[in-house]
């Protein structure tokens, strides 16, 4: 069964607002990654966070990781129309750090 | 130059046919993958090769056969196509295959079975 599940399934916000999406997973991990997928394109890597890290930033992106709750969040600040995409979390497992498991993603629509 | 390129972009074919999808990466990575994305956008690993050696083989029908002639190429051959094979197939690569490395994806092959 899939390891990571994103929530909500879909999110619609106004340009300039922040977007927050969550990822929950079932078993202990070594690493968690976030990806973006624009319509009709492949996934693009955004951020990797290790199990001993609690927060990472990259530009307008902020990722948190709470291993006690087995969850992660991705925050996009000051959203732009170009942020419209699907966002996926991907996790490994402690027993297998060669395989990433993806969820079905959160579809974010940023309205101009 | 495209880092991970896969061909064709679209594939429409009849049930029962055999088809191949090709993938090439110019990143110098050791590991390549095939994923299947269904209509609900759920992305599932199918196969992974590290330096031409199969390291991940998920529960995939044996009608699907990957082939890696060298570490820059990973092709996917599908025999006796079925309606349920309709999906988007993504090729990806990473430096070492370890989960502490980002994966780089191609733009997908949209397979439609009539």
Tab-separated table of N, CA and C in Angstrom, chain B residues 36-102:
chain	number	residue	atom	x	y	z
B	36	UNK	N	4.333	4.181	-13.021
B	36	UNK	CA	3.042	4.241	-13.698
B	36	UNK	C	2.151	5.209	-12.914
B	37	UNK	N	1.557	6.183	-13.606
B	37	UNK	CA	0.635	7.115	-12.953
B	37	UNK	C	-0.764	6.873	-13.502
B	38	UNK	N	-1.688	6.544	-12.594
B	38	UNK	CA	-3.045	6.239	-13.052
B	38	UNK	C	-3.883	7.503	-13.185
B	39	UNK	N	-5.142	7.310	-13.529
B	39	UNK	CA	-6.024	8.452	-13.818
B	39	UNK	C	-6.283	9.307	-12.583
B	40	UNK	N	-6.055	8.762	-11.384
B	40	UNK	CA	-6.223	9.529	-10.145
B	40	UNK	C	-4.910	10.165	-9.690
B	41	UNK	N	-3.899	10.111	-10.553
B	41	UNK	CA	-2.581	10.710	-10.325
B	41	UNK	C	-1.722	9.939	-9.328
B	42	UNK	N	-2.168	8.780	-8.907
B	42	UNK	CA	-1.365	7.975	-7.998
B	42	UNK	C	-0.173	7.412	-8.762
B	43	UNK	N	1.017	7.654	-8.244
B	43	UNK	CA	2.259	7.280	-8.932
B	43	UNK	C	2.854	6.057	-8.250
B	44	UNK	N	3.104	5.007	-9.020
B	44	UNK	CA	3.589	3.763	-8.421
B	44	UNK	C	4.858	3.298	-9.126
B	45	UNK	N	5.868	2.933	-8.334
B	45	UNK	CA	7.122	2.412	-8.886
B	45	UNK	C	6.871	1.059	-9.528
B	46	UNK	N	7.498	0.850	-10.685
B	46	UNK	CA	7.411	-0.454	-11.338
B	46	UNK	C	8.756	-1.171	-11.257
B	47	UNK	N	9.781	-0.511	-11.773
B	47	UNK	CA	11.120	-1.103	-11.841
B	47	UNK	C	12.175	-0.048	-11.537
B	48	UNK	N	13.340	-0.546	-11.078
B	48	UNK	CA	14.494	0.322	-10.953
B	48	UNK	C	15.739	-0.460	-11.326
B	49	UNK	N	16.639	0.189	-12.055
B	49	UNK	CA	17.921	-0.401	-12.446
B	49	UNK	C	19.043	0.481	-11.920
B	50	UNK	N	20.074	-0.160	-11.386
B	50	UNK	CA	21.270	0.553	-10.979
B	50	UNK	C	22.443	-0.010	-11.771
B	51	UNK	N	23.063	0.820	-12.597
B	51	UNK	CA	24.162	0.350	-13.441
B	51	UNK	C	23.808	-0.929	-14.197
B	52	UNK	N	22.676	-0.902	-14.833
B	52	UNK	CA	22.159	-1.992	-15.681
B	52	UNK	C	21.671	-3.203	-14.889
B	53	UNK	N	21.717	-3.131	-13.552
B	53	UNK	CA	21.261	-4.270	-12.749
B	53	UNK	C	19.902	-3.967	-12.125
B	54	UNK	N	18.966	-4.897	-12.235
B	54	UNK	CA	17.624	-4.719	-11.685
B	54	UNK	C	17.682	-4.724	-10.166
B	55	UNK	N	17.201	-3.653	-9.512
B	55	UNK	CA	17.220	-3.605	-8.052
B	55	UNK	C	15.821	-3.503	-7.448
B	56	UNK	N	14.856	-3.017	-8.183
B	56	UNK	CA	13.472	-2.991	-7.725
B	56	UNK	C	12.602	-3.597	-8.822
B	57	UNK	N	11.793	-4.559	-8.407
B	57	UNK	CA	10.850	-5.180	-9.334
B	57	UNK	C	9.566	-5.360	-8.561
B	58	UNK	N	8.673	-4.374	-8.672
B	58	UNK	CA	7.433	-4.431	-7.918
B	58	UNK	C	6.490	-5.476	-8.516
B	59	UNK	N	5.347	-5.655	-7.914
B	59	UNK	CA	4.390	-6.638	-8.404
B	59	UNK	C	3.785	-6.124	-9.703
B	60	UNK	N	4.476	-6.424	-10.779
B	60	UNK	CA	4.064	-5.977	-12.101
B	60	UNK	C	3.865	-7.221	-12.960
B	61	UNK	N	2.790	-7.272	-13.761
B	61	UNK	CA	2.609	-8.446	-14.631
B	61	UNK	C	3.846	-8.695	-15.477
B	62	UNK	N	4.161	-9.972	-15.727
B	62	UNK	CA	5.372	-10.255	-16.492
B	62	UNK	C	5.225	-9.923	-17.967
B	63	UNK	N	4.089	-9.328	-18.337
B	63	UNK	CA	3.962	-8.758	-19.689
B	63	UNK	C	4.837	-7.516	-19.836
B	64	UNK	N	5.243	-6.946	-18.696
B	64	UNK	CA	6.106	-5.758	-18.698
B	64	UNK	C	7.549	-6.226	-18.529
B	65	UNK	N	8.405	-5.870	-19.481
B	65	UNK	CA	9.806	-6.273	-19.362
B	65	UNK	C	10.710	-5.069	-19.615
B	66	UNK	N	11.440	-4.669	-18.572
B	66	UNK	CA	12.393	-3.576	-18.741
B	66	UNK	C	13.700	-4.111	-19.322
B	67	UNK	N	14.405	-3.204	-20.019
B	67	UNK	CA	15.721	-3.587	-20.548
B	67	UNK	C	16.635	-2.375	-20.439
B	68	UNK	N	17.828	-2.608	-19.885
B	68	UNK	CA	18.785	-1.517	-19.737
B	68	UNK	C	20.064	-1.875	-20.473
B	69	UNK	N	20.223	-1.413	-21.725
B	69	UNK	CA	21.421	-1.749	-22.498
B	69	UNK	C	22.687	-1.093	-21.939
B	70	UNK	N	22.518	0.064	-21.300
B	70	UNK	CA	23.621	0.733	-20.608
B	70	UNK	C	23.000	1.634	-19.561
B	71	UNK	N	23.814	2.240	-18.707
B	71	UNK	CA	23.216	2.929	-17.565
B	71	UNK	C	22.503	4.215	-17.952
B	72	UNK	N	22.647	4.672	-19.195
B	72	UNK	CA	21.958	5.878	-19.646
B	72	UNK	C	20.605	5.576	-20.280
B	73	UNK	N	20.290	4.311	-20.460
B	73	UNK	CA	19.050	3.937	-21.148
B	73	UNK	C	18.291	2.880	-20.363
B	74	UNK	N	16.966	3.074	-20.288
B	74	UNK	CA	16.094	2.064	-19.692
B	74	UNK	C	14.809	2.053	-20.507
B	75	UNK	N	14.592	0.961	-21.216
B	75	UNK	CA	13.418	0.838	-22.064
B	75	UNK	C	12.404	-0.076	-21.412
B	76	UNK	N	11.145	0.094	-21.810
B	76	UNK	CA	10.064	-0.719	-21.253
B	76	UNK	C	9.284	-1.341	-22.400
B	77	UNK	N	9.243	-2.651	-22.423
B	77	UNK	CA	8.477	-3.359	-23.447
B	77	UNK	C	7.244	-3.962	-22.798
B	78	UNK	N	6.111	-3.803	-23.450
B	78	UNK	CA	4.856	-4.326	-22.906
B	78	UNK	C	4.222	-5.251	-23.940
B	79	UNK	N	3.998	-6.488	-23.536
B	79	UNK	CA	3.350	-7.467	-24.421
B	79	UNK	C	1.859	-7.536	-24.144
B	80	UNK	N	1.124	-7.911	-25.175
B	80	UNK	CA	-0.307	-8.215	-25.019
B	80	UNK	C	-1.030	-7.145	-24.205
B	81	UNK	N	-0.996	-5.926	-24.691
B	81	UNK	CA	-1.558	-4.797	-23.955
B	81	UNK	C	-3.017	-5.010	-23.595
B	82	UNK	N	-3.365	-4.572	-22.373
B	82	UNK	CA	-4.725	-4.695	-21.855
B	82	UNK	C	-5.278	-3.303	-21.561
B	83	UNK	N	-6.611	-3.220	-21.453
B	83	UNK	CA	-7.259	-1.922	-21.200
B	83	UNK	C	-6.694	-1.267	-19.937
B	84	UNK	N	-6.429	-2.081	-18.921
B	84	UNK	CA	-5.932	-1.554	-17.649
B	84	UNK	C	-4.520	-0.994	-17.712
B	85	UNK	N	-3.855	-1.194	-18.832
B	85	UNK	CA	-2.505	-0.647	-18.979
B	85	UNK	C	-2.538	0.835	-19.356
B	86	UNK	N	-3.716	1.336	-19.690
B	86	UNK	CA	-3.847	2.764	-20.034
B	86	UNK	C	-3.441	3.606	-18.831
B	87	UNK	N	-2.463	4.457	-19.029
B	87	UNK	CA	-1.906	5.265	-17.935
B	87	UNK	C	-0.821	6.158	-18.530
B	88	UNK	N	-0.201	6.956	-17.654
B	88	UNK	CA	0.990	7.704	-18.064
B	88	UNK	C	2.192	7.013	-17.422
B	89	UNK	N	3.173	6.698	-18.225
B	89	UNK	CA	4.370	6.017	-17.750
B	89	UNK	C	5.523	7.019	-17.716
B	90	UNK	N	6.151	7.115	-16.550
B	90	UNK	CA	7.253	8.052	-16.367
B	90	UNK	C	8.556	7.308	-16.151
B	91	UNK	N	9.570	7.796	-16.808
B	91	UNK	CA	10.936	7.362	-16.575
B	91	UNK	C	11.592	8.396	-15.669
B	92	UNK	N	12.480	7.962	-14.804
B	92	UNK	CA	13.193	8.883	-13.914
B	92	UNK	C	14.605	8.362	-13.699
B	93	UNK	N	15.464	9.239	-13.191
B	93	UNK	CA	16.821	8.808	-12.854
B	93	UNK	C	17.271	9.511	-11.587
B	94	UNK	N	18.234	8.913	-10.902
B	94	UNK	CA	18.861	9.567	-9.761
B	94	UNK	C	20.318	9.156	-9.709
B	95	UNK	N	21.103	9.926	-8.947
B	95	UNK	CA	22.548	9.714	-8.937
B	95	UNK	C	22.913	8.297	-8.499
B	96	UNK	N	22.386	7.884	-7.333
B	96	UNK	CA	22.815	6.603	-6.778
B	96	UNK	C	21.685	5.623	-6.517
B	97	UNK	N	20.442	6.103	-6.534
B	97	UNK	CA	19.338	5.208	-6.198
B	97	UNK	C	18.953	5.273	-4.733
B	98	UNK	N	19.786	5.907	-3.927
B	98	UNK	CA	19.433	6.046	-2.520
B	98	UNK	C	18.348	7.120	-2.369
B	99	UNK	N	17.495	6.959	-1.366
B	99	UNK	CA	16.367	7.886	-1.200
B	99	UNK	C	16.796	9.266	-0.711
B	100	UNK	N	18.078	9.473	-0.438
B	100	UNK	CA	18.546	10.808	-0.089
B	100	UNK	C	18.972	11.608	-1.317
B	101	UNK	N	18.636	11.086	-2.498
B	101	UNK	CA	18.920	11.775	-3.746
B	101	UNK	C	17.616	12.155	-4.437
B	102	UNK	N	17.555	13.347	-5.057
B	102	UNK	CA	16.346	13.682	-5.819
B	102	UNK	C	16.266	12.836	-7.088
